XYZ file of C-alpha atoms in Angstrom:
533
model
C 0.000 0.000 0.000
C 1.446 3.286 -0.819
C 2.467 5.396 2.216
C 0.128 8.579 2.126
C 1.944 11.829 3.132
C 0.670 15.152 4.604
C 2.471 18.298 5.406
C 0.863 20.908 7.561
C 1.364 23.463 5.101
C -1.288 21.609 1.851
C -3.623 21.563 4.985
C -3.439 24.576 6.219
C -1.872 27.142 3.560
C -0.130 30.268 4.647
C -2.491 32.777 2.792
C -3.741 35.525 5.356
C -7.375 35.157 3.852
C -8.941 32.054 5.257
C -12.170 31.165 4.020
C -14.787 29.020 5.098
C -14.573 26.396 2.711
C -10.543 26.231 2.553
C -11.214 25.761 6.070
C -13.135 22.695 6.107
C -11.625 21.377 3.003
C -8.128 21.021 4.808
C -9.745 19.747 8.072
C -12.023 17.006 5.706
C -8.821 16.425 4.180
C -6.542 15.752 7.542
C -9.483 13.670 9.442
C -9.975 11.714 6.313
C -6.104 10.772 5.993
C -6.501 10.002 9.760
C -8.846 7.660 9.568
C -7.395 5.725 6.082
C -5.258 3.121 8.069
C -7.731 1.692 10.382
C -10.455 2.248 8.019
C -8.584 -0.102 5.910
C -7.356 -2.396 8.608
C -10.918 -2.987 9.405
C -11.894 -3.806 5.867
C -9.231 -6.278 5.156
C -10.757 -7.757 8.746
C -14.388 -8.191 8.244
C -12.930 -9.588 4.760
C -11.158 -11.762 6.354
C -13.914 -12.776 8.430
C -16.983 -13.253 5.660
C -14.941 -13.898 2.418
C -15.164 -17.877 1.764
C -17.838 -18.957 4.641
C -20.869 -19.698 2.494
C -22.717 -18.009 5.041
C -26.247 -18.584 3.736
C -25.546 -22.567 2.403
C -27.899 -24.567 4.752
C -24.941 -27.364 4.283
C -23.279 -25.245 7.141
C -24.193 -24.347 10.751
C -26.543 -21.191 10.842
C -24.584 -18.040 11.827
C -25.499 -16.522 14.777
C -22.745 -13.441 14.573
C -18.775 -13.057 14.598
C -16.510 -13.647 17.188
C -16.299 -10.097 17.921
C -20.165 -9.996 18.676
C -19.564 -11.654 22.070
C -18.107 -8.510 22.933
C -21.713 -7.434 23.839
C -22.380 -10.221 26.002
C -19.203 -11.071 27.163
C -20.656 -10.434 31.131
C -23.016 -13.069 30.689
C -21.869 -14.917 27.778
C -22.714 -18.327 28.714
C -26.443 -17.403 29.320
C -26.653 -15.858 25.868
C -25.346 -19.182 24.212
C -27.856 -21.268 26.045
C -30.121 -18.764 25.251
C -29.008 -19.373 21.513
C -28.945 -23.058 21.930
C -32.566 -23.342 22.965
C -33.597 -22.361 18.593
C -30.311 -23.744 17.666
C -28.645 -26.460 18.683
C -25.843 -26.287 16.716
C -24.601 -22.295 15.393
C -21.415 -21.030 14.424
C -19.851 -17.706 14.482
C -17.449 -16.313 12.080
C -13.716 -15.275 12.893
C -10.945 -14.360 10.415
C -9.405 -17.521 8.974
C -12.199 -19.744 10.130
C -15.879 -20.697 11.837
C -16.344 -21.436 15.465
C -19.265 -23.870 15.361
C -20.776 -24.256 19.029
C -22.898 -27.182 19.761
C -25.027 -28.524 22.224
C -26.118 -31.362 20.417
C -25.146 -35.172 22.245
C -23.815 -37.070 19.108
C -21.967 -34.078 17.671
C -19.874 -34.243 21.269
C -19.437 -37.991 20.824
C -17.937 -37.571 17.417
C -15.440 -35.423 17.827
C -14.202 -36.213 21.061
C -14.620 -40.036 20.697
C -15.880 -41.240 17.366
C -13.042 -39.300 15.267
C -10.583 -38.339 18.177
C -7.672 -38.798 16.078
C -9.222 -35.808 13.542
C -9.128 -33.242 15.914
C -7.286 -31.446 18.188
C -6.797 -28.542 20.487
C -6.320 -25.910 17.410
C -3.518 -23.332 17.094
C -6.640 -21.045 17.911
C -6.986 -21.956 21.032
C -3.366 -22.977 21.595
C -2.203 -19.675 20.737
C -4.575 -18.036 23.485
C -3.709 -20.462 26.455
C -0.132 -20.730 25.835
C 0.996 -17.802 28.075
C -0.499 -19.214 31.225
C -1.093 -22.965 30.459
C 2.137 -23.323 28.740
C 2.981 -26.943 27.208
C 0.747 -29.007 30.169
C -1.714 -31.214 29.507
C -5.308 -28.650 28.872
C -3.424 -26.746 26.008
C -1.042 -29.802 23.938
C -2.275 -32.624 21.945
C 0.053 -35.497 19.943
C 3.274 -36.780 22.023
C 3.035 -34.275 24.844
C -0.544 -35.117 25.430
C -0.084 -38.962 26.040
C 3.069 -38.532 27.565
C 1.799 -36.354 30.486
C -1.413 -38.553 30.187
C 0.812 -41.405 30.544
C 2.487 -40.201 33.573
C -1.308 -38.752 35.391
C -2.546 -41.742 35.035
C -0.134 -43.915 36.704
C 0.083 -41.369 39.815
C -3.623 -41.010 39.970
C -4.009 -44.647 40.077
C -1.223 -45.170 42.715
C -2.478 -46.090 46.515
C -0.131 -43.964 47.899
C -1.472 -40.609 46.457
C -5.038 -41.684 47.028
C -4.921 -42.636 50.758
C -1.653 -39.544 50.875
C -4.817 -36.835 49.138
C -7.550 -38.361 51.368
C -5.562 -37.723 54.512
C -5.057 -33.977 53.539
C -8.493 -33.492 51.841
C -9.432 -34.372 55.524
C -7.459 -32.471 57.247
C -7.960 -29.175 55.791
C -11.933 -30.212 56.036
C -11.425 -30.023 59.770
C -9.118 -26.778 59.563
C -12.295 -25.328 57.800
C -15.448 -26.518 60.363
C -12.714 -24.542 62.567
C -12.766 -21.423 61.029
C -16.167 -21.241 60.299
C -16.946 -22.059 64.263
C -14.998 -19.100 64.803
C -16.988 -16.621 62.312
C -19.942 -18.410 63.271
C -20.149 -17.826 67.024
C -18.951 -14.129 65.860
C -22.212 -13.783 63.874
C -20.112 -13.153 61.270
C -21.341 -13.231 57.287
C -17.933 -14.189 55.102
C -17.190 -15.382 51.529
C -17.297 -19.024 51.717
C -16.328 -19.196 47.949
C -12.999 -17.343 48.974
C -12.310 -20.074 51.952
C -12.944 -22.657 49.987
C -10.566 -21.104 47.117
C -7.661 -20.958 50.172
C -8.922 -24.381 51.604
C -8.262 -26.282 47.999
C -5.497 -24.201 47.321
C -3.911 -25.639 50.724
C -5.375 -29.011 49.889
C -3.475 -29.163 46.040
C 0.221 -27.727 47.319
C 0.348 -30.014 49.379
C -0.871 -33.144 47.100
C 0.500 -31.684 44.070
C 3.788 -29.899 45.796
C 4.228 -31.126 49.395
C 4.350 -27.592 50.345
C 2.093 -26.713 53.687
C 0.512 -23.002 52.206
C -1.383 -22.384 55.568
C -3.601 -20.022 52.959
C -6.498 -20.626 55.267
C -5.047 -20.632 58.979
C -3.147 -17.193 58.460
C -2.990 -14.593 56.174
C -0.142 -15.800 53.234
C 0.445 -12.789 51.285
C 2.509 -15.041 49.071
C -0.700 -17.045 48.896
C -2.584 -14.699 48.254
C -0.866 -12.743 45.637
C -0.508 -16.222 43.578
C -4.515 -16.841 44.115
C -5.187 -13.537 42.870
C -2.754 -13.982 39.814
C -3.854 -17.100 39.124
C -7.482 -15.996 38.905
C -7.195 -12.716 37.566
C -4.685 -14.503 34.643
C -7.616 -17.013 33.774
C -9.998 -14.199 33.041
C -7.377 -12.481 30.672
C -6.599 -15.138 28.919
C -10.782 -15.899 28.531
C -10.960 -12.137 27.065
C -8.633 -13.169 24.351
C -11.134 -15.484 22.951
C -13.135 -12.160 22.300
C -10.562 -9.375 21.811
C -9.554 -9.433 18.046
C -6.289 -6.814 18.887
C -4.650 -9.151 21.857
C -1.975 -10.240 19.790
C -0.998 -6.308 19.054
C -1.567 -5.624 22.172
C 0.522 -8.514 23.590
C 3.251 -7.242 21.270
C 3.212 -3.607 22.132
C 2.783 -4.664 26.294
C -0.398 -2.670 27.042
C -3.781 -3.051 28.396
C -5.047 -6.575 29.522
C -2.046 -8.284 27.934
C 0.305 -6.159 30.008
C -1.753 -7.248 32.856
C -1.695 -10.774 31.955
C 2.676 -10.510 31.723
C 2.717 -9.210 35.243
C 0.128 -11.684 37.062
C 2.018 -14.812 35.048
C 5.295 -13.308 36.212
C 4.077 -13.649 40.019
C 2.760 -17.040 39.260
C 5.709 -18.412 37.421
C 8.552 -16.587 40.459
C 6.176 -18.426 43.107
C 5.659 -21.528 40.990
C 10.060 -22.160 40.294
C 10.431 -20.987 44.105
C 8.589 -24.055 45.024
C 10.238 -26.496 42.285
C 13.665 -25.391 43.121
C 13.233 -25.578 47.218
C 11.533 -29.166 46.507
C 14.418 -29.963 43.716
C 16.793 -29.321 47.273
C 14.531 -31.368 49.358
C 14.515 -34.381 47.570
C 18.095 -34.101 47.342
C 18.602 -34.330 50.837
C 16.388 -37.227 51.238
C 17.318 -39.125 47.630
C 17.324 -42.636 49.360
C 13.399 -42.476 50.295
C 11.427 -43.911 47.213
C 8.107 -43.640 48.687
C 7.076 -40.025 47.076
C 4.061 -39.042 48.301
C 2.985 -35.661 46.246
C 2.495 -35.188 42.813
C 5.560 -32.808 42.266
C 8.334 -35.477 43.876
C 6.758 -38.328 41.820
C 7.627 -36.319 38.699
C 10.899 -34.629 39.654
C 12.153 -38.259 40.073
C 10.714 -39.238 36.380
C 12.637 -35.741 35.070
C 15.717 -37.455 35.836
C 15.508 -40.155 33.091
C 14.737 -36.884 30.670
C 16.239 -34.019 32.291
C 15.832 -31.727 28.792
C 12.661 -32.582 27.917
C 11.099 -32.070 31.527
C 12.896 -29.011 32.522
C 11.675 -26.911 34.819
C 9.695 -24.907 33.013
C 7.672 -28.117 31.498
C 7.354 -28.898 35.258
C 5.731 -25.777 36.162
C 3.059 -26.411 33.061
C 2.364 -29.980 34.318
C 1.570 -28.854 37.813
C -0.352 -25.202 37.088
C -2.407 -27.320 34.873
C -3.195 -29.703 37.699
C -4.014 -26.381 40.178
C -6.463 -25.235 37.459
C -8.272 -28.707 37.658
C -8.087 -29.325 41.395
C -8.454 -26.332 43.063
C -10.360 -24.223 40.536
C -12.819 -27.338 39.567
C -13.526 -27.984 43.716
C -13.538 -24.941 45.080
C -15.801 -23.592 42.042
C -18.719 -26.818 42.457
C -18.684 -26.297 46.543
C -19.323 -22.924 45.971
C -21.888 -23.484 43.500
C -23.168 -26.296 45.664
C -23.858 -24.137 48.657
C -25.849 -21.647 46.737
C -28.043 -23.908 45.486
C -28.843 -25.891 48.793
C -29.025 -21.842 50.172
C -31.507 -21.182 47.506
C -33.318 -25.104 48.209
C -33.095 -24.980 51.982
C -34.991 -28.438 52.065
C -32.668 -30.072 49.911
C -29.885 -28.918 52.273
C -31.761 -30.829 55.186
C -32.180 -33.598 52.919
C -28.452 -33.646 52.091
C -27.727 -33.367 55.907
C -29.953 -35.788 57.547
C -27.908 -38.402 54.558
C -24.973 -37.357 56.249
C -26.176 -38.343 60.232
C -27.836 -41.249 58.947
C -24.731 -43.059 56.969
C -21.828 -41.338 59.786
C -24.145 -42.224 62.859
C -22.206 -39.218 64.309
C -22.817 -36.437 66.967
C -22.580 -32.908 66.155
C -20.787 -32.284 69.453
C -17.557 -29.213 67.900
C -15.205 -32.101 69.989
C -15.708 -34.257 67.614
C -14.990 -32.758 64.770
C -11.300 -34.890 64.041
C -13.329 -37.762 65.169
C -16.148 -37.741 62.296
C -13.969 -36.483 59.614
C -11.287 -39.185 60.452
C -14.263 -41.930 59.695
C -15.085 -40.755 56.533
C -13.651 -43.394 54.849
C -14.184 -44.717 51.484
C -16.946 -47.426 52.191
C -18.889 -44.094 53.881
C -18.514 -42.139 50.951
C -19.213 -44.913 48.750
C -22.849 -44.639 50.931
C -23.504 -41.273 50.294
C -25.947 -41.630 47.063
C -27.694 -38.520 47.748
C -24.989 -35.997 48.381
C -23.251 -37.715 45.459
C -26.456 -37.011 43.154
C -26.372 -33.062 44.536
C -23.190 -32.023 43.738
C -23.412 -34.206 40.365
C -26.559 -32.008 39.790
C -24.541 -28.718 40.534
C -22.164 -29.639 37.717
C -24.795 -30.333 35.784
C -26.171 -26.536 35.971
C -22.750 -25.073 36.616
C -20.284 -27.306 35.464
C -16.304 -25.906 36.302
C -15.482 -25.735 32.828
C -18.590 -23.888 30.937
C -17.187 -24.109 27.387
C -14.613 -26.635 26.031
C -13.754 -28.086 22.360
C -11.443 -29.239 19.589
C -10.407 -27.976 16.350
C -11.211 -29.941 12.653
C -7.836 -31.279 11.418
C -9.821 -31.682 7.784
C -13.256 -31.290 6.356
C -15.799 -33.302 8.266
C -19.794 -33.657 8.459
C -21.101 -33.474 11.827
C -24.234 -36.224 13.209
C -26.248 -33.658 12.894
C -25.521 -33.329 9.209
C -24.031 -30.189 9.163
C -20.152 -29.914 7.028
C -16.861 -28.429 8.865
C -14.086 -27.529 6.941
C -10.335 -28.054 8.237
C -9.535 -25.695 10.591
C -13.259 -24.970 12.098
C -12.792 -24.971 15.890
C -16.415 -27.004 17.359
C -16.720 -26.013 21.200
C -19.474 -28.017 23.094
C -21.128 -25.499 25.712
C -21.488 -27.706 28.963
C -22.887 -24.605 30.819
C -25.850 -24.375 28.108
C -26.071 -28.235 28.187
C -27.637 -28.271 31.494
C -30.553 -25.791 30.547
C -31.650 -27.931 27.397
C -35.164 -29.069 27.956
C -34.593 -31.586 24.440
C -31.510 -33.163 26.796
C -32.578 -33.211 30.511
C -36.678 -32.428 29.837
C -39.014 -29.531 30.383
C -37.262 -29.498 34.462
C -33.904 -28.933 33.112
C -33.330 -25.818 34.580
C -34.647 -26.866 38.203
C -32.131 -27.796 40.622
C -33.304 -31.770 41.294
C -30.937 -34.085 42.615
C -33.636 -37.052 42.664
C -33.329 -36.642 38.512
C -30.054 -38.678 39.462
C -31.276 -40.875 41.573
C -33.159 -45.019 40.851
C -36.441 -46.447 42.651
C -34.058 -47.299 45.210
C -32.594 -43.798 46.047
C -28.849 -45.349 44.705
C -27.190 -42.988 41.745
C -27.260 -43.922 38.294
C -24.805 -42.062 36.105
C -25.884 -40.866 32.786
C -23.474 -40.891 29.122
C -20.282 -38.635 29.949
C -21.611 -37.124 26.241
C -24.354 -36.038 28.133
C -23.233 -34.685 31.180
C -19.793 -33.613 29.762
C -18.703 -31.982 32.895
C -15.333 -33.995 33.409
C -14.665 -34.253 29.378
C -15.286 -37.936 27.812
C -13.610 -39.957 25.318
C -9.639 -40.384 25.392
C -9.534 -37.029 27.336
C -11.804 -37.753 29.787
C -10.530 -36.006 33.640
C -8.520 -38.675 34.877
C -8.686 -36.751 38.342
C -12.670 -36.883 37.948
C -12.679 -39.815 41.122
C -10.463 -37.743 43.208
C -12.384 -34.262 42.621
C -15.484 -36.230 44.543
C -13.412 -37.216 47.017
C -12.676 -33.845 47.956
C -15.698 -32.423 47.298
C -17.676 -34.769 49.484
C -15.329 -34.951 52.271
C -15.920 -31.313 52.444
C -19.421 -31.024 52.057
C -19.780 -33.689 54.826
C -17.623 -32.080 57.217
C -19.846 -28.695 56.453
C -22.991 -29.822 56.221
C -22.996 -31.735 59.715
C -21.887 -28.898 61.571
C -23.625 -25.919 60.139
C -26.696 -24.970 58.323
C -26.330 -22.035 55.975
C -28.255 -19.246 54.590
C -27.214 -16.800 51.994
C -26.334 -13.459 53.877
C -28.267 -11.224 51.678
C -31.235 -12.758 49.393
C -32.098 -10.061 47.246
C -28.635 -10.534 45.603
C -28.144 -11.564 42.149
C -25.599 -14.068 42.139
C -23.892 -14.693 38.794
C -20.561 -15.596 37.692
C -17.087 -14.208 36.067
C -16.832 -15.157 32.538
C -13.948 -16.741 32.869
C -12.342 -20.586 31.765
C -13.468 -22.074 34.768
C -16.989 -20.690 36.391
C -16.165 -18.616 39.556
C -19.116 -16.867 41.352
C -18.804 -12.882 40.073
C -17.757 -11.319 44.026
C -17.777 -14.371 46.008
C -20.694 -16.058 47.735
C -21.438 -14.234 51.379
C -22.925 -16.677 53.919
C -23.756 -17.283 57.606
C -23.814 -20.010 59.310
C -25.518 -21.661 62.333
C -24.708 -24.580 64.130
C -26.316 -27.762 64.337
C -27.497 -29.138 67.503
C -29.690 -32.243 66.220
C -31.611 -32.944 62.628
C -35.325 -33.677 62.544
C-alpha cells in the first residue's frame, strides 16, 4: 500500500485570507487521511472474516454473529449461548481464517471427542490463546506431549499412595475449615465461603500436588494470596482473548489486559520455580526415600531419566495445569453447591440428615477430628444422595462452561451439518444443562432425585451427556479424586452448620472466565447444628 503523506502546510496554507470552505476542506482532508489506516485495517478484517464462509448454504451451521459480537455479552456470555442453543442447537460464528461452530447437540460431542478423536485437536486457535499461562501441560497440547503427560497422570492417579496420601489432607484441611467457620460463626459473622474454599483447595493441592504446607487458610499468606489472585485474575485475561480481536498487538506492544496478563504470570511463574527449586533441594537431601508421596516429587524423580525434555519450566506447566483442575474445579462446584442448597433450603436438610444417617455421628464441635477421620471410602461410597447433589450442581454449573477441539480436515457433523479443516467445534457444557430436548421440560430446576433409581442409589448418565469432566480419550482422569474432595468437604460442612445466603435479594452470577467462579464471592452465615429432625 502506498504510504500517504501530509504536510501541515497543503492543509493549512499560509495565505492571510482564510475562508470558510478552505477551512473545512483542509480539516475534511486531515481527518480523512486520519482515519485511512484503520479504516482499511478494518476492511481487510471483516474480509477476512466473511470472504469464503458460504454463510447462507444450509450445508453449514446457521450463523449466529462473529466472534467479535460476544463482545456485547461477554458479562453473561454463557447465558446468551444457552439462550441461543434453545432455537439452535448447533450455530457457528465467524472469525478471520475460520468458523467457530458451538454445539449442544449429544452425538456431535461424541464424534469429535470419541468417534473421530484422532481428527481433531486442540487448534492453534486456542493454543495460541492459552499458551501464556497454560504453557505446554496437559489442557493446552495434543500429539506426544498429550499422552506422555497422560501417561504419567494416570499412573500417579491410580497409585495407593497418592489416594490414601490426598484423602488424609483433603481431611485435614476439612477439619481446619469446620474450625474457622466455628470461629466466624459464634462471631455472627457473614464471610465469603467461595474465597475459603478457594484458600482451603489451594492448601489441599500444594500439598498433594507440591508437598508444600501453604497455611492459605489458617493465616494470612500474602505469598498465597498474591498467587490466588494472579492465578485468577490470569484465567480471566486469557478468557478475554477469545473475544478481543487486537490481543496479539496488544501482547506485542505490552499494554492493556495483555500487560496485565505478563505481570500476574510473572508472580505465578517466580512463586511456581520458588517451590520447584526448594523441593528440587529437598529431595536431594532425602534421595534414598522412594516412597514419594505428592504429585511434584513423583515427577521430579521421572525428570531425571529426561532431564531436557522435563525441565523446569515443562514442570511448572504440568503442575499449574493440575491447580487449574483441582483447586479451581472444587472450590468452584462447593461454591456453586452451597448456593443452590441456600436457595433449596430443604434439599440442604435432605443432604444433611444423609450425612447423620450413613456417619451415625454427633454434632458435638469435639468431635470434629473424630467424624472427619471416619469418613472413609466405604462411607462415601454410601452417600448416594450428596453424590447425586453435587453431580446435579455440575450439571447446571459445570467448572469448565465451554470446552472443544479444532477440525484437522473437512468433516460432516451427526447432525448433518459440514466443517471444513480448521473450524474450531466447542461443546457449551454450561448451556447443556438448561436444554429441555436433553434433561426435559425441568432442566433448569435444581433436582438431585433426577439422578437418583427407585431405590434412592445414583445412576450415572453418558459422559456425552453430562460432559462436565470431558469424555472420550480425554476424559478427567482426576474426575474420582475431585469427589473425594468435594464430598469430604461437604460432609464435614454440612454436619456442623446450616447455611443461609447473607443477603437474598442478591443476584448471584458468575465471572466469565475458563473455569466458572461466582462474580464477588458467595457471602454466607452459618448456624450450628445441635440435632436434625
Amino acid at each position: 500500500m502506498e504510504t500517504i503523506h501530509i504536510r501541515f502546510r497543503d492543509i493549512f496554507p499560509t495565505s492571510q485570507t482564510y475562508t470558510k470552505m478552505n477551512f473545512l476542506r483542509a480539516m475534511f482532508t486531515f481527518i480523512a487521511a486520519a482515519l485511512l489506516p484503520p479504516f482499511l485495517a478494518l476492511s481487510a478484517l471483516l474480509l477476512r472474516i466473511f470472504i469464503g464462509k458460504s454463510i447462507r448454504s444450509p450445508k453449514y451451521p446457521p450463523v449466529a454473529g462473529t466472534v467479535f459480537h460476544q463482545l456485547l455479552y461477554f458479562g453473561w456470555l454463557y447465558d446468551y449461548q444457552a439462550k441461543v442453543a434453545k432455537t439452535c442447537p448447533t450455530f457457528r460464528l465467524l472469525a478471520p481464517g475460520q468458523s467457530l461452530i458451538y454445539t449442544t447437540d449429544i452425538r456431535n460431542i461424541e464424534h469429535i471427542l470419541k468417534t473421530k478423536f484422532e481428527k481433531y485437536s486442540k487448534g492453534q486457535y486456542t493454543q495460541d490463546i492459552l499458551r501464556d499461562l497454560f504453557g505446554q501441560g496437559i489442557f493446552a497440547v495434543d500429539g506426544d506431549k498429550w499422552r506422555h503427560q497422560r501417561k504419567l497422570a494416570s499412573f500417579e492417579f491410580s497409585t495407593r499412595v497418592l489416594r490414601d496420601f490426598s484423602c488424609a489432607v483433603f481431611r485435614r484441611n476439612s477439619a481446619k475449615l469446620v474450625r474457622f467457620i466455628s470461629e466466624l460463626s459464634a462471631a455472627d459473622k457473614v464471610f465469603d465461603i467461595q474465597d475459603l474454599l478457594m484458600r482451603c483447595t489451594l492448601d489441599s493441592m500444594f500439598k498433594v500436588g507440591f508437598g508444600v504446607d501453604l497455611n492459605c487458610l489458617e493465616r494470612s499468606s500474602k505469598d498465597g494470596s498474591a498467587f490466588i489472585k494472579a492465578f485468577d485474575d490470569s484465567n480471566e485475561l486469557v478468557s478475554w482473548r477469545f473475544v478481543d480481536p487486537f490481543w496479539k498487538l496488544k501482547k506485542f506492544m505490552n499494554t492493556g489486559s495483555e500487560a496485565s496478563l505478563k505481570k500476574n504470570v510473572k508472580v505465578i511463574d517466580d512463586f511456581v520455580h520458588s517451590l520447584i527449586s526448594t523441593k528440587k533441594t529437598l529431595l536431594e537431601a532425602q534421595h534414598a526415600n522412594n516412597d514419594k508421596e505428592d504429585i511434584l516429587s513423583r515427577f521430579l524423580v521421572e525428570s531425571e531419566k529426561d532431564p531436557e525434555g522435563m525441565n523446569d519450566r515443562y514442570l511448572r506447566d504440568i503442575i499449574l495445569n493440575f491447580l487449574l483442575a483441582g483447586k479451581d474445579s472444587s472450590a468452584n462446584t462447593l461454591s456453586w453447591f452451597f448456593y443452590m442448597l441456600c436457595k433449596n433450603p430443604l434439599i440442604q436438610e435432605k443432604t444433611a440428615r444423609e450425612v447423620k444417617q450413613v456417619t451415625g455421628s454427633q454434632c458435638d464441635p469435639a468431635s470434629i477430628d473424630d467424624f472427619i477421620e471416619n469418613i472413609t471410602d466405604e462411607v462415601l461410597e454410601k452417600m448416594h444422595y450428596l453424590h447425586s447433589a453435587l453431580t446435579e450442581t455440575l450439571r447446571l454449573y459445570p467448572a469448565v462452561p465451554v470446552d472443544g477441539r479444532c477440525a484437522e480436515e473437512d468433516d460432516i457433523l451427526p447432525d448433518g451439518y459440514q466443517l471444513k479443516k480448521g473450524d474450531d467445534v466447542y461443546y457449551m457444557s454450561y448451556a447443556m444443562g438448561r436444554m429441555p430436548y436433553i434433561w426435559g421440560d425441568d432442566a433448569e430446576d435444581f433436582k438431585p432425585e433426577r439422578w437418583l433409581d427407585n431405590n434412592g442409589i445414583f445412576q450415572p448418565q453418558s459422559p456425552f451427556k453430562f460432559i462436565a469432566f470431558h469424555a472420550g480419550p480425554r476424559m478427567c482422569l482426576g474426575k474420582d479424586f475431585a469427589y473425594r474432595q468435594i464430598k469430604i468437604m461437604s460432609m464435614a460442612l454440612l454436619r456442623f452448620f446450616r447455611f443461609k445466603l447473607a443477603d437474598e435479594t442478591r443476584n448471584v452470577t458468575y465471572r466469565t472466565m475458563l473455569t466458572l467462579h461466582i462474580s464477588g464471592g458467595l457471602h454466607l452465615c452459618a448456624t450450628p447444628r445441635t440435632g436434625l429432625s
